[in-house]
mmCIF file of C-alpha atoms in Angstrom:
data_model
loop_
_atom_site.group_PDB
_atom_site.id
_atom_site.type_symbol
_atom_site.label_atom_id
_atom_site.label_comp_id
_atom_site.label_asym_id
_atom_site.label_seq_id
_atom_site.Cartn_x
_atom_site.Cartn_y
_atom_site.Cartn_z
ATOM 1 C CA MET A 1 -3.887 22.103 1.631
ATOM 2 C CA LYS A 2 -3.924 18.516 1.187
ATOM 3 C CA LYS A 3 -2.626 15.450 -0.454
ATOM 4 C CA VAL A 4 -4.224 12.763 -2.321
ATOM 5 C CA ILE A 5 -3.717 9.146 -2.051
ATOM 6 C CA MET A 6 -4.381 6.285 -4.155
ATOM 7 C CA GLY A 7 -5.198 3.216 -3.440
ATOM 8 C CA VAL A 8 -3.833 0.911 -4.986
ATOM 9 C CA ALA A 9 -3.111 -0.814 -5.775
ATOM 10 C CA VAL A 10 -1.654 -2.324 -5.092
ATOM 11 C CA MET A 11 -2.771 -3.101 -4.257
ATOM 12 C CA ALA A 12 -0.026 -5.099 -4.468
ATOM 13 C CA LEU A 13 0.449 -4.616 -1.907
ATOM 14 C CA LEU A 14 -1.276 -6.953 -0.583
ATOM 15 C CA LEU A 15 0.324 -9.685 -0.853
ATOM 16 C CA SER A 16 2.870 -10.729 1.474
ATOM 17 C CA GLY A 17 3.810 -14.222 2.089
ATOM 18 C CA CYS A 18 2.601 -15.803 -0.998
ATOM 19 C CA ASN A 19 5.359 -18.372 -0.793
ATOM 20 C CA ASN A 20 3.748 -20.053 2.195
ATOM 21 C CA ALA A 21 0.330 -20.302 0.598
ATOM 22 C CA ASN A 22 1.083 -21.738 -2.819
ATOM 23 C CA ASN A 23 -0.689 -25.010 -2.163
ATOM 24 C CA GLN A 24 -3.833 -23.683 -0.598
ATOM 25 C CA GLN A 25 -5.858 -22.716 -3.621
ATOM 26 C CA GLY A 26 -6.301 -24.259 -6.980
ATOM 27 C CA ALA A 27 -8.796 -21.715 -8.237
ATOM 28 C CA GLU A 28 -10.269 -18.342 -7.444
ATOM 29 C CA THR A 29 -13.895 -18.090 -6.353
ATOM 30 C CA THR A 30 -16.384 -16.250 -8.513
ATOM 31 C CA GLN A 31 -17.385 -12.771 -7.358
ATOM 32 C CA THR A 32 -21.101 -12.086 -7.563
ATOM 33 C CA GLU A 33 -21.050 -8.330 -7.183
ATOM 34 C CA THR A 34 -21.444 -6.050 -10.164
ATOM 35 C CA THR A 35 -18.120 -4.741 -11.429
ATOM 36 C CA ALA A 36 -17.130 -1.853 -13.619
ATOM 37 C CA THR A 37 -14.066 -0.881 -15.582
ATOM 38 C CA THR A 38 -12.463 2.520 -15.709
ATOM 39 C CA PRO A 39 -10.765 3.834 -18.866
ATOM 40 C CA GLU A 40 -7.171 4.956 -18.661
ATOM 41 C CA ALA A 41 -6.547 8.619 -18.073
ATOM 42 C CA GLU A 42 -6.606 11.026 -20.985
ATOM 43 C CA VAL A 43 -3.654 13.096 -19.873
ATOM 44 C CA GLN A 44 -4.395 15.922 -22.288
ATOM 45 C CA GLY A 45 -7.548 16.687 -20.287
ATOM 46 C CA PHE A 46 -5.633 17.653 -17.133
ATOM 47 C CA ALA A 47 -3.859 20.889 -16.265
ATOM 48 C CA TYR A 48 -1.197 19.042 -14.249
ATOM 49 C CA LYS A 49 0.430 15.884 -15.610
ATOM 50 C CA VAL A 50 1.553 13.135 -13.232
ATOM 51 C CA ASP A 51 5.302 12.927 -12.672
ATOM 52 C CA PRO A 52 6.476 9.348 -13.460
ATOM 53 C CA ALA A 53 8.436 9.288 -10.184
ATOM 54 C CA SER A 54 5.112 9.027 -8.339
ATOM 55 C CA VAL A 55 4.488 5.772 -6.475
ATOM 56 C CA VAL A 56 2.036 3.944 -4.284
ATOM 57 C CA GLU A 57 3.711 2.095 -1.424
ATOM 58 C CA TRP A 58 2.143 -1.147 -0.197
ATOM 59 C CA VAL A 59 2.470 -3.476 2.775
ATOM 60 C CA GLY A 60 0.979 -6.964 2.866
ATOM 61 C CA SER A 61 0.959 -9.038 6.044
ATOM 62 C CA LYS A 62 0.571 -12.614 7.257
ATOM 63 C CA PRO A 63 0.907 -14.319 10.670
ATOM 64 C CA THR A 64 4.623 -14.938 10.215
ATOM 65 C CA GLY A 65 5.633 -11.568 8.795
ATOM 66 C CA LYS A 66 5.036 -9.058 6.043
ATOM 67 C CA HIS A 67 6.359 -7.742 2.722
ATOM 68 C CA ASN A 68 6.470 -4.213 1.380
ATOM 69 C CA GLY A 69 7.062 -2.596 -1.955
ATOM 70 C CA THR A 70 5.882 -0.085 -4.528
ATOM 71 C CA VAL A 71 3.785 0.292 -7.679
ATOM 72 C CA ASN A 72 4.569 3.131 -10.099
ATOM 73 C CA VAL A 73 2.022 5.766 -11.113
ATOM 74 C CA THR A 74 2.890 6.290 -14.766
ATOM 75 C CA GLU A 75 -0.002 8.229 -16.308
ATOM 76 C CA GLY A 76 -2.813 10.576 -15.390
ATOM 77 C CA GLY A 77 -3.236 14.094 -14.127
ATOM 78 C CA LEU A 78 -4.982 16.572 -11.853
ATOM 79 C CA ASN A 79 -7.141 19.647 -12.227
ATOM 80 C CA VAL A 80 -7.226 22.596 -9.832
ATOM 81 C CA ALA A 81 -9.954 25.224 -9.416
ATOM 82 C CA GLU A 82 -9.425 28.357 -7.329
ATOM 83 C CA GLY A 83 -6.306 26.869 -5.810
ATOM 84 C CA LYS A 84 -8.015 23.664 -4.723
ATOM 85 C CA LEU A 85 -7.900 20.117 -6.021
ATOM 86 C CA ALA A 86 -10.856 19.673 -8.353
ATOM 87 C CA GLY A 87 -10.418 16.247 -9.922
ATOM 88 C CA GLY A 88 -7.986 13.794 -11.359
ATOM 89 C CA GLU A 89 -7.102 10.314 -12.464
ATOM 90 C CA PHE A 90 -4.079 8.104 -11.873
ATOM 91 C CA VAL A 91 -2.937 5.047 -13.810
ATOM 92 C CA LEU A 92 -0.787 2.471 -12.028
ATOM 93 C CA ASP A 93 1.516 0.197 -14.017
ATOM 94 C CA MET A 94 0.961 -3.215 -12.444
ATOM 95 C CA ASN A 95 4.001 -4.579 -14.293
ATOM 96 C CA SER A 96 6.063 -2.240 -12.112
ATOM 97 C CA ILE A 97 5.198 -4.046 -8.864
ATOM 98 C CA ALA A 98 8.406 -4.191 -6.839
ATOM 99 C CA VAL A 99 9.234 -5.975 -3.582
ATOM 100 C CA LEU A 100 11.625 -3.903 -1.461
ATOM 101 C CA ASP A 101 12.216 -6.055 1.624
ATOM 102 C CA LEU A 102 13.837 -8.987 -0.231
ATOM 103 C CA GLU A 103 17.200 -9.047 -1.994
ATOM 104 C CA ALA A 104 17.796 -10.125 -5.574
ATOM 105 C CA GLY A 105 18.450 -13.844 -5.683
ATOM 106 C CA LYS A 106 16.894 -14.319 -2.244
ATOM 107 C CA GLY A 107 13.199 -14.485 -3.100
ATOM 108 C CA LYS A 108 12.652 -11.026 -4.561
ATOM 109 C CA GLU A 109 12.171 -12.160 -8.159
ATOM 110 C CA ASP A 110 9.978 -15.122 -7.190
ATOM 111 C CA LEU A 111 7.598 -12.990 -5.114
ATOM 112 C CA GLU A 112 7.385 -10.281 -7.775
ATOM 113 C CA ALA A 113 6.595 -12.924 -10.414
ATOM 114 C CA HIS A 114 3.914 -14.415 -8.166
ATOM 115 C CA LEU A 115 2.290 -11.037 -7.576
ATOM 116 C CA LYS A 116 2.341 -10.217 -11.283
ATOM 117 C CA GLY A 117 1.123 -13.667 -12.324
ATOM 118 C CA THR A 118 3.915 -14.319 -14.800
ATOM 119 C CA ASP A 119 4.116 -17.966 -13.695
ATOM 120 C CA PRO A 120 1.620 -19.825 -15.963
ATOM 121 C CA GLU A 121 0.402 -21.907 -13.014
ATOM 122 C CA LYS A 122 -0.197 -18.860 -10.810
ATOM 123 C CA VAL A 123 -1.551 -16.348 -13.309
ATOM 124 C CA ASP A 124 -4.614 -15.241 -11.364
ATOM 125 C CA HIS A 125 -3.400 -15.697 -7.784
ATOM 126 C CA PHE A 126 -2.813 -11.960 -7.474
ATOM 127 C CA PHE A 127 -2.823 -9.327 -10.238
ATOM 128 C CA ASN A 128 -2.631 -11.146 -13.591
ATOM 129 C CA VAL A 129 -0.749 -8.299 -15.266
ATOM 130 C CA LYS A 130 -1.047 -9.789 -18.743
ATOM 131 C CA GLU A 131 -4.827 -9.408 -18.688
ATOM 132 C CA PHE A 132 -4.913 -6.392 -16.354
ATOM 133 C CA PRO A 133 -1.715 -4.384 -16.975
ATOM 134 C CA THR A 134 -2.995 -1.248 -15.229
ATOM 135 C CA ALA A 135 -5.068 -0.172 -12.249
ATOM 136 C CA THR A 136 -6.739 3.249 -11.987
ATOM 137 C CA PHE A 137 -7.919 5.700 -9.363
ATOM 138 C CA VAL A 138 -10.457 8.365 -10.374
ATOM 139 C CA LEU A 139 -10.858 11.236 -7.917
ATOM 140 C CA LYS A 140 -14.517 12.065 -7.209
ATOM 141 C CA SER A 141 -14.272 14.530 -4.339
ATOM 142 C CA PHE A 142 -11.896 16.133 -1.847
ATOM 143 C CA ASP A 143 -13.113 18.097 1.177
ATOM 144 C CA GLY A 144 -9.706 19.322 2.285
ATOM 145 C CA LYS A 145 -9.129 16.293 4.479
ATOM 146 C CA THR A 146 -10.497 13.200 2.795
ATOM 147 C CA VAL A 147 -10.164 11.979 -0.769
ATOM 148 C CA VAL A 148 -13.000 9.921 -2.242
ATOM 149 C CA GLY A 149 -12.665 8.127 -5.535
ATOM 150 C CA ASP A 150 -13.105 4.944 -7.534
ATOM 151 C CA LEU A 151 -10.275 2.417 -7.470
ATOM 152 C CA THR A 152 -10.248 -0.165 -10.256
ATOM 153 C CA VAL A 153 -8.074 -3.285 -9.976
ATOM 154 C CA LYS A 154 -8.443 -6.420 -12.121
ATOM 155 C CA GLY A 155 -11.506 -4.896 -13.779
ATOM 156 C CA LYS A 156 -13.358 -4.453 -10.456
ATOM 157 C CA THR A 157 -14.235 -0.979 -9.219
ATOM 158 C CA LYS A 158 -14.920 0.064 -5.633
ATOM 159 C CA GLU A 159 -15.223 3.465 -4.001
ATOM 160 C CA VAL A 160 -12.489 4.133 -1.460
ATOM 161 C CA SER A 161 -11.678 7.083 0.790
ATOM 162 C CA PHE A 162 -8.567 8.119 2.648
ATOM 163 C CA PRO A 163 -6.958 11.073 4.457
ATOM 164 C CA ALA A 164 -4.645 13.133 2.275
ATOM 165 C CA THR A 165 -2.551 16.282 2.183
ATOM 166 C CA VAL A 166 -2.330 18.192 -1.095
ATOM 167 C CA VAL A 167 -0.070 21.170 -1.761
ATOM 168 C CA VAL A 168 -0.977 23.260 -4.809
ATOM 169 C CA THR A 169 1.253 25.833 -6.526
ATOM 170 C CA ASP A 170 1.124 27.459 -9.939
ATOM 171 C CA THR A 171 3.464 24.806 -11.341
ATOM 172 C CA GLU A 172 2.834 21.605 -9.391
ATOM 173 C CA VAL A 173 0.620 19.612 -7.081
ATOM 174 C CA THR A 174 2.239 17.345 -4.499
ATOM 175 C CA ILE A 175 0.296 14.526 -2.905
ATOM 176 C CA ASN A 176 1.148 12.707 0.287
ATOM 177 C CA SER A 177 -1.205 10.425 2.128
ATOM 178 C CA GLU A 178 -1.517 8.906 5.525
ATOM 179 C CA PRO A 179 -1.399 5.095 5.504
ATOM 180 C CA PHE A 180 -4.811 3.639 4.677
ATOM 181 C CA LYS A 181 -6.158 0.166 4.048
ATOM 182 C CA ILE A 182 -8.103 -1.526 1.305
ATOM 183 C CA ASN A 183 -9.528 -5.044 1.208
ATOM 184 C CA ARG A 184 -7.887 -6.908 -1.663
ATOM 185 C CA VAL A 185 -10.745 -9.430 -1.860
ATOM 186 C CA ASP A 186 -13.008 -6.588 -3.036
ATOM 187 C CA PHE A 187 -10.919 -6.633 -6.212
ATOM 188 C CA GLY A 188 -10.782 -10.386 -6.742
ATOM 189 C CA VAL A 189 -7.306 -10.802 -5.256
ATOM 190 C CA ASN A 190 -8.197 -13.899 -3.251
ATOM 191 C CA PHE A 191 -5.008 -15.922 -2.898
ATOM 192 C CA GLY A 192 -4.341 -16.964 0.687
ATOM 193 C CA SER A 193 -7.483 -15.261 2.010
ATOM 194 C CA LYS A 194 -9.107 -17.060 4.924
ATOM 195 C CA SER A 195 -12.338 -15.192 4.188
ATOM 196 C CA VAL A 196 -12.452 -17.021 0.852
ATOM 197 C CA PHE A 197 -10.766 -20.348 1.616
ATOM 198 C CA ASP A 198 -11.481 -22.305 4.789
ATOM 199 C CA ASN A 199 -8.549 -24.751 4.765
ATOM 200 C CA LEU A 200 -5.608 -22.377 5.250
ATOM 201 C CA LYS A 201 -5.185 -22.685 9.041
ATOM 202 C CA ASP A 202 -2.333 -20.309 9.918
ATOM 203 C CA LYS A 203 -1.016 -20.118 6.348
ATOM 204 C CA PHE A 204 -3.126 -17.178 5.288
ATOM 205 C CA ILE A 205 -2.407 -13.668 4.030
ATOM 206 C CA ASP A 206 -4.327 -10.739 5.520
ATOM 207 C CA ASP A 207 -7.146 -9.407 3.370
ATOM 208 C CA GLU A 208 -6.302 -5.802 4.226
ATOM 209 C CA VAL A 209 -3.378 -4.161 2.479
ATOM 210 C CA THR A 210 -1.877 -0.894 3.677
ATOM 211 C CA LEU A 211 -1.220 1.801 1.054
ATOM 212 C CA VAL A 212 0.548 5.148 1.027
ATOM 213 C CA VAL A 213 0.493 7.523 -1.948
ATOM 214 C CA LYS A 214 3.493 9.676 -2.792
ATOM 215 C CA ALA A 215 2.804 11.591 -5.976
ATOM 216 C CA LYS A 216 3.482 14.791 -7.847
ATOM 217 C CA ALA A 217 1.873 16.379 -10.900
ATOM 218 C CA THR A 218 3.383 19.290 -12.831
ATOM 219 C CA LYS A 219 2.466 21.679 -15.625
#
């Protein structure tokens, strides 16, 4: 039995150390690859509905340290066939991005605002939640060990895969994943990326963000 993960997001993950990189970029570069958007989940189409306590944990790193936090999975669901995971979709609320390693009044609010893009001068540095309030993960296949699906962040879709453990009962499906990594630049999250900007020296943020999915869906 196995557990699914999502990638996400968070994405947000992604994003440690923005405070040290604020002056490096004035604009995002244009992505040339074809992108796609994924509609939000139609919960009524799933046998198991996602529990709103589900989260994706993220860790973003830079040379001088790292930040970690969560993004809430607020909508979506899963289907099961013959006791096995058969499909699903998860919707992540990007407005729920939380930083867990900083205290209130000591940088927490500033970093969360930067990640969300609520500062008018930094709207598109990371996730631009006003224009892109949600991210989605659509499950395409699960072989008992590896989940494969389409992750959509900031309107850009990329196939990702990750190891997962899923436990199925008559009333619920629990999902727990091993840590896995996504490249935030694939989704247009370019701030502080030395693969995009060549003048950052040691003031860069790693392109790879580590994610862990902790989710539950119930009937």
